[in-house]
Structure formats: C-alpha cells, structure tokens
mmCIF file of C-alpha atoms in Angstrom:
data_model
loop_
_atom_site.group_PDB
_atom_site.id
_atom_site.type_symbol
_atom_site.label_atom_id
_atom_site.label_comp_id
_atom_site.label_asym_id
_atom_site.label_seq_id
_atom_site.Cartn_x
_atom_site.Cartn_y
_atom_site.Cartn_z
ATOM 1 C CA ASN A 66 -20.428 1.199 -0.394
ATOM 2 C CA ALA A 67 -17.561 -0.914 -1.674
ATOM 3 C CA GLY A 68 -14.939 0.896 0.453
ATOM 4 C CA VAL A 69 -11.512 -0.507 -0.412
ATOM 5 C CA THR A 70 -11.452 -3.191 -3.113
ATOM 6 C CA GLN A 71 -8.449 -5.415 -3.730
ATOM 7 C CA THR A 72 -7.896 -7.737 -6.661
ATOM 8 C CA PRO A 73 -7.145 -10.559 -6.904
ATOM 9 C CA LYS A 74 -8.139 -12.218 -3.625
ATOM 10 C CA PHE A 75 -5.812 -15.189 -4.138
ATOM 11 C CA GLN A 76 -2.800 -15.779 -6.347
ATOM 12 C CA VAL A 77 -0.103 -18.391 -6.734
ATOM 13 C CA LEU A 78 3.106 -17.437 -8.522
ATOM 14 C CA LYS A 79 6.336 -19.146 -9.404
ATOM 15 C CA THR A 80 9.638 -17.677 -8.270
ATOM 16 C CA GLY A 81 10.765 -14.990 -10.694
ATOM 17 C CA GLN A 82 7.314 -14.173 -12.068
ATOM 18 C CA SER A 83 5.976 -10.651 -11.904
ATOM 19 C CA MET A 84 2.583 -9.492 -10.736
ATOM 20 C CA THR A 85 0.604 -6.355 -9.937
ATOM 21 C CA LEU A 86 -1.853 -6.196 -7.051
ATOM 22 C CA GLN A 87 -4.645 -3.719 -7.594
ATOM 23 C CA CYS A 88 -6.377 -1.524 -5.028
ATOM 24 C CA ALA A 89 -9.179 0.971 -5.488
ATOM 25 C CA GLN A 90 -11.129 3.046 -2.972
ATOM 26 C CA ASP A 91 -14.382 4.899 -3.482
ATOM 27 C CA MET A 92 -14.299 7.101 -0.375
ATOM 28 C CA ASN A 93 -12.426 10.002 -1.995
ATOM 29 C CA HIS A 94 -9.539 9.459 0.419
ATOM 30 C CA ASN A 95 -6.249 11.230 -0.114
ATOM 31 C CA SER A 96 -3.906 8.671 1.448
ATOM 32 C CA MET A 97 -3.411 5.045 0.505
ATOM 33 C CA TYR A 98 -1.198 2.302 1.916
ATOM 34 C CA TRP A 99 0.107 -1.176 1.188
ATOM 35 C CA TYR A 100 0.891 -3.589 4.042
ATOM 36 C CA ARG A 101 1.964 -7.190 4.286
ATOM 37 C CA GLN A 102 0.963 -9.557 7.068
ATOM 38 C CA ASP A 103 3.022 -12.653 7.743
ATOM 39 C CA PRO A 104 1.709 -15.533 9.883
ATOM 40 C CA GLY A 105 1.418 -14.652 13.569
ATOM 41 C CA MET A 106 2.524 -11.086 13.008
ATOM 42 C CA GLY A 107 1.074 -7.648 12.752
ATOM 43 C CA LEU A 108 0.990 -5.651 9.547
ATOM 44 C CA ARG A 109 4.112 -4.006 8.187
ATOM 45 C CA LEU A 110 3.984 -1.009 5.899
ATOM 46 C CA ILE A 111 5.486 -1.532 2.439
ATOM 47 C CA TYR A 112 4.720 1.770 0.700
ATOM 48 C CA TYR A 113 2.275 4.586 1.113
ATOM 49 C CA SER A 114 0.950 7.490 -0.893
ATOM 50 C CA ALA A 115 0.078 10.530 1.171
ATOM 51 C CA SER A 116 -1.697 12.144 -1.767
ATOM 52 C CA GLU A 117 -2.156 11.716 -5.487
ATOM 53 C CA GLY A 118 1.183 11.973 -7.229
ATOM 54 C CA THR A 119 3.350 11.072 -4.234
ATOM 55 C CA THR A 120 4.675 7.773 -2.944
ATOM 56 C CA ASP A 121 7.049 6.946 -0.096
ATOM 57 C CA LYS A 122 8.764 3.886 1.294
ATOM 58 C CA GLY A 123 7.527 2.258 4.435
ATOM 59 C CA GLU A 124 9.165 -0.247 6.727
ATOM 60 C CA VAL A 125 9.711 -3.100 4.213
ATOM 61 C CA PRO A 126 9.876 -1.710 0.637
ATOM 62 C CA ASN A 127 12.557 -3.949 -0.876
ATOM 63 C CA GLY A 128 11.339 -6.052 -3.801
ATOM 64 C CA TYR A 129 8.252 -3.910 -4.443
ATOM 65 C CA ASN A 130 7.225 -0.922 -6.528
ATOM 66 C CA VAL A 131 4.042 1.117 -6.373
ATOM 67 C CA SER A 132 2.045 3.419 -8.605
ATOM 68 C CA ARG A 133 -0.569 5.919 -7.531
ATOM 69 C CA LEU A 134 -2.485 5.857 -10.770
ATOM 70 C CA ASN A 135 -5.042 8.454 -9.688
ATOM 71 C CA LYS A 136 -6.791 9.424 -6.487
ATOM 72 C CA ARG A 137 -8.776 6.165 -6.407
ATOM 73 C CA GLU A 138 -6.151 3.593 -7.352
ATOM 74 C CA PHE A 139 -2.874 2.460 -5.808
ATOM 75 C CA SER A 140 -1.123 -0.609 -7.231
ATOM 76 C CA LEU A 141 1.679 -2.768 -5.836
ATOM 77 C CA ARG A 142 4.056 -4.566 -8.189
ATOM 78 C CA LEU A 143 6.362 -7.490 -7.574
ATOM 79 C CA GLU A 144 8.898 -7.451 -10.403
ATOM 80 C CA SER A 145 10.553 -10.793 -9.632
ATOM 81 C CA ALA A 146 8.630 -12.695 -6.981
ATOM 82 C CA ALA A 147 10.542 -14.546 -4.255
ATOM 83 C CA PRO A 148 9.267 -17.138 -1.743
ATOM 84 C CA SER A 149 9.947 -14.617 1.064
ATOM 85 C CA GLN A 150 7.183 -12.477 -0.405
ATOM 86 C CA THR A 151 4.552 -15.109 0.349
ATOM 87 C CA SER A 152 2.161 -13.194 2.559
ATOM 88 C CA VAL A 153 -1.243 -11.606 2.847
ATOM 89 C CA TYR A 154 -1.255 -8.118 1.357
ATOM 90 C CA PHE A 155 -3.616 -5.436 2.579
ATOM 91 C CA CYS A 156 -4.421 -2.124 0.995
ATOM 92 C CA ALA A 157 -5.801 0.701 3.125
ATOM 93 C CA SER A 158 -6.904 4.271 2.703
ATOM 94 C CA SER A 159 -7.541 7.253 4.934
ATOM 95 C CA GLU A 160 -8.826 10.748 4.393
ATOM 96 C CA VAL A 161 -5.531 12.236 5.465
ATOM 97 C CA GLY A 162 -2.247 10.771 6.676
ATOM 98 C CA GLY A 163 -1.196 9.603 10.112
ATOM 99 C CA PHE A 164 -1.388 12.974 11.782
ATOM 100 C CA GLY A 165 -4.981 13.450 10.900
ATOM 101 C CA ASN A 166 -7.772 12.311 13.143
ATOM 102 C CA GLN A 167 -8.996 9.852 10.547
ATOM 103 C CA PRO A 168 -8.931 6.062 10.730
ATOM 104 C CA GLN A 169 -7.562 3.742 8.089
ATOM 105 C CA HIS A 170 -10.005 1.569 6.158
ATOM 106 C CA PHE A 171 -8.766 -1.775 4.907
ATOM 107 C CA GLY A 172 -9.517 -4.023 1.958
ATOM 108 C CA ASP A 173 -10.121 -7.741 2.476
ATOM 109 C CA GLY A 174 -6.579 -8.702 1.517
ATOM 110 C CA THR A 175 -4.799 -10.624 -1.236
ATOM 111 C CA ARG A 176 -3.373 -14.005 -0.281
ATOM 112 C CA LEU A 177 -0.211 -14.471 -2.322
ATOM 113 C CA SER A 178 1.827 -17.680 -2.429
ATOM 114 C CA ILE A 179 5.135 -17.893 -4.246
ATOM 115 C CA LEU A 180 6.486 -21.337 -5.003
ATOM 116 C CA GLY B 133 11.158 2.234 14.127
ATOM 117 C CA ILE B 134 8.958 2.334 17.167
ATOM 118 C CA GLN B 135 8.365 -0.878 19.143
ATOM 119 C CA VAL B 136 4.772 -1.861 19.863
ATOM 120 C CA GLU B 137 4.125 -4.673 22.328
ATOM 121 C CA GLN B 138 0.757 -6.210 23.057
ATOM 122 C CA SER B 139 -0.274 -8.424 25.913
ATOM 123 C CA PRO B 140 -1.399 -11.040 26.473
ATOM 124 C CA PRO B 141 -0.510 -12.770 23.186
ATOM 125 C CA ASP B 142 -3.351 -15.248 23.595
ATOM 126 C CA LEU B 143 -6.547 -15.144 25.607
ATOM 127 C CA ILE B 144 -9.383 -17.627 26.024
ATOM 128 C CA LEU B 145 -12.602 -16.417 27.616
ATOM 129 C CA GLN B 146 -15.923 -17.892 28.543
ATOM 130 C CA GLU B 147 -18.794 -16.080 26.885
ATOM 131 C CA GLY B 148 -19.944 -13.241 29.111
ATOM 132 C CA ALA B 149 -16.557 -12.605 30.718
ATOM 133 C CA ASN B 150 -14.711 -9.293 30.635
ATOM 134 C CA SER B 151 -11.146 -8.723 29.461
ATOM 135 C CA THR B 152 -8.462 -6.063 29.172
ATOM 136 C CA LEU B 153 -5.922 -5.984 26.367
ATOM 137 C CA ARG B 154 -2.806 -3.855 26.656
ATOM 138 C CA CYS B 155 -0.612 -2.042 24.119
ATOM 139 C CA ASN B 156 2.740 -0.564 25.137
ATOM 140 C CA PHE B 157 4.803 1.569 22.797
ATOM 141 C CA SER B 158 8.430 2.611 23.046
ATOM 142 C CA ASP B 159 8.274 6.273 22.042
ATOM 143 C CA SER B 160 5.895 9.171 21.914
ATOM 144 C CA VAL B 161 3.202 8.809 19.276
ATOM 145 C CA ASN B 162 0.864 11.161 17.520
ATOM 146 C CA ASN B 163 -1.951 8.730 17.026
ATOM 147 C CA LEU B 164 -3.049 5.242 17.965
ATOM 148 C CA GLN B 165 -5.654 2.929 16.512
ATOM 149 C CA TRP B 166 -7.183 -0.386 17.622
ATOM 150 C CA PHE B 167 -8.285 -2.977 15.054
ATOM 151 C CA HIS B 168 -10.105 -6.284 15.164
ATOM 152 C CA GLN B 169 -9.130 -8.909 12.614
ATOM 153 C CA ASN B 170 -11.952 -11.432 12.401
ATOM 154 C CA PRO B 171 -11.453 -15.136 11.672
ATOM 155 C CA TRP B 172 -11.963 -14.406 7.963
ATOM 156 C CA GLY B 173 -8.999 -12.038 7.971
ATOM 157 C CA GLN B 174 -10.917 -8.789 7.634
ATOM 158 C CA LEU B 175 -9.578 -5.782 9.530
ATOM 159 C CA ILE B 176 -12.110 -3.582 11.237
ATOM 160 C CA ASN B 177 -11.403 -0.229 12.863
ATOM 161 C CA LEU B 178 -12.426 -0.150 16.497
ATOM 162 C CA PHE B 179 -11.031 3.081 17.882
ATOM 163 C CA TYR B 180 -8.868 5.972 16.794
ATOM 164 C CA ILE B 181 -7.591 7.131 20.162
ATOM 165 C CA PRO B 182 -4.359 9.141 20.566
ATOM 166 C CA SER B 183 -5.340 10.029 24.121
ATOM 167 C CA GLY B 184 -8.246 9.835 26.524
ATOM 168 C CA THR B 185 -11.101 7.357 26.680
ATOM 169 C CA LYS B 186 -13.702 6.314 24.142
ATOM 170 C CA GLN B 187 -16.573 3.861 24.336
ATOM 171 C CA ASN B 188 -18.524 2.027 21.683
ATOM 172 C CA GLY B 189 -21.087 -0.397 23.046
ATOM 173 C CA ARG B 190 -19.346 -3.204 24.929
ATOM 174 C CA LEU B 191 -15.917 -1.956 23.905
ATOM 175 C CA SER B 192 -13.968 0.906 25.341
ATOM 176 C CA ALA B 193 -10.394 2.123 25.028
ATOM 177 C CA THR B 194 -8.099 4.324 27.056
ATOM 178 C CA THR B 195 -4.773 5.766 25.939
ATOM 179 C CA VAL B 196 -2.328 7.358 28.377
ATOM 180 C CA ALA B 197 0.123 8.889 25.940
ATOM 181 C CA THR B 198 2.451 10.273 28.624
ATOM 182 C CA GLU B 199 2.956 6.742 29.989
ATOM 183 C CA ARG B 200 3.037 5.141 26.520
ATOM 184 C CA TYR B 201 0.248 2.619 26.772
ATOM 185 C CA SER B 202 -3.287 1.977 25.663
ATOM 186 C CA LEU B 203 -5.911 -0.422 26.987
ATOM 187 C CA LEU B 204 -8.839 -2.044 25.203
ATOM 188 C CA TYR B 205 -11.686 -3.276 27.392
ATOM 189 C CA ILE B 206 -14.155 -5.889 26.213
ATOM 190 C CA SER B 207 -17.151 -6.429 28.463
ATOM 191 C CA SER B 208 -19.687 -9.267 28.338
ATOM 192 C CA SER B 209 -17.692 -10.996 25.606
ATOM 193 C CA GLN B 210 -19.466 -12.814 22.778
ATOM 194 C CA THR B 211 -18.255 -15.506 20.401
ATOM 195 C CA THR B 212 -18.267 -12.919 17.613
ATOM 196 C CA ASP B 213 -15.531 -11.046 19.502
ATOM 197 C CA SER B 214 -13.087 -13.830 18.630
ATOM 198 C CA GLY B 215 -10.168 -12.911 16.418
ATOM 199 C CA VAL B 216 -6.961 -10.957 16.717
ATOM 200 C CA TYR B 217 -6.807 -7.466 18.178
ATOM 201 C CA PHE B 218 -4.077 -5.146 16.956
ATOM 202 C CA CYS B 219 -2.990 -1.741 18.056
ATOM 203 C CA ALA B 220 -1.128 0.492 15.616
ATOM 204 C CA VAL B 221 0.683 3.731 16.344
ATOM 205 C CA VAL B 222 1.878 6.673 14.293
ATOM 206 C CA ARG B 223 4.956 8.526 15.438
ATOM 207 C CA THR B 224 5.676 10.857 12.543
ATOM 208 C CA GLY B 225 4.540 11.125 8.978
ATOM 209 C CA ASN B 226 2.189 8.508 7.671
ATOM 210 C CA GLN B 227 3.819 5.367 8.997
ATOM 211 C CA PHE B 228 1.698 3.114 11.155
ATOM 212 C CA TYR B 229 3.549 0.551 13.275
ATOM 213 C CA PHE B 230 1.518 -2.474 14.308
ATOM 214 C CA GLY B 231 1.865 -4.645 17.372
ATOM 215 C CA THR B 232 1.903 -8.445 17.045
ATOM 216 C CA GLY B 233 -1.650 -8.713 18.298
ATOM 217 C CA THR B 234 -3.690 -10.461 20.974
ATOM 218 C CA SER B 235 -5.500 -13.569 19.779
ATOM 219 C CA LEU B 236 -8.863 -13.832 21.537
ATOM 220 C CA THR B 237 -11.035 -16.922 21.581
ATOM 221 C CA VAL B 238 -14.459 -16.684 23.205
ATOM 222 C CA ILE B 239 -16.035 -20.042 23.931
ATOM 223 C CA PRO B 240 -19.774 -20.534 24.457
#
C-alpha cells in the first residue's frame, strides 16, 4: 500500500516562482489536508478538503491555493513563492473529518526551500 | 485557535527507562491524536484518543478531556523510540491544532 504519496520530495525555488505540490492517496479517504512544519514547531494547517469538491482555509492559508482534483488528489499551489514559505509540507488524509473516529495518515513530506 | 502545550520540550533517556509525556490544551476538544515523527521526518499515528486509556505494546495513552490534558507513556524505551512526539487536537470542524512537540532521545 502506497498510502499518501507526495511529489516532489525536495524542491528549491527562487523568490517569485510558482510551483504546485502534488498529493495522492489510495485509501479511498474523503478528507485531505495540507500542513506546513517549520523548524522546531508542530504542524500548522494550511488548507483542507472535507470531501471531494470542497476546500476550506486552515490556520495559515495566505500565499497558497489548493485544488481537490478528485477524491484521490489534493494539490497545493504557491503562486509567487516567498522565503517565508520555506518549510516542510505534509499532506494527510482521513476517512472522515476531525469529528470522526478516524486517524490522519501522512505523506513523507516535501522539503521546499525558497531563495 | 486552541493552544496546545507539550512538556517536557526535550527528554533524554537511557535505554530501558520509562517516561511520561504531557499534552495540555486550552479548550474543550472533540478529538485528540498522538504522533511520532521519526528522525527521517515521517509522521506515524500512535493513538486516536479523545478520552479514556489505550495501550499498544510498550506505549499507552490517557486523555482526561474534562481536565484538558493527555498523557503518553513509554515503557522500556528503545533507541527506535527517538524522535519528536506531537499531540494534535480537534475542537470543531476539521482543523487539527498541533503542539510544539517533545523531542525524545534514547541513548544505548
């Protein structure tokens, strides 16, 4: 089982460049999430998609856009990258949202550096 | 948002020792989850525990929702237990709020 797959694993961008981080899950989960993790900190929610066709802002959405392409795929886009967006990005999925008695499953992360 | 505080921030153990990690949260929550982030950065679910006690091998967790805290117990620690332990809570909707973690180092 692949679980949650993120691509790419590493990326270096210049300030102002755009990029899309890809995430796909093969567990038939309804909910998907994007987090960022900065050094020495816990994860912070950027955007989530409770179900196919819906997306909502999380704690730190500024500078990002998302697309829930289908039930399997949830992408995160940086339109004009800034050094403050240097971070490790994690995608996660769960069968249902936070109220459900289902855990979140995480991808291995994308390490993004913006120069 | 809800505040999630974990203690201690850092912990060094001799292999075989036991430890207790604590997670305090500032408001009522609907669910709580413990994760282990290994030295390679991978996040692994440990427990999904909004209340009560669960055990999985050498690990166990207890959440007392009315008093707004959760505890993670690690017994007979092993070097593979090293990493960062996070708790995350859900208050409403789908938003998980993470604590800043406890960094555990187990030395042989």
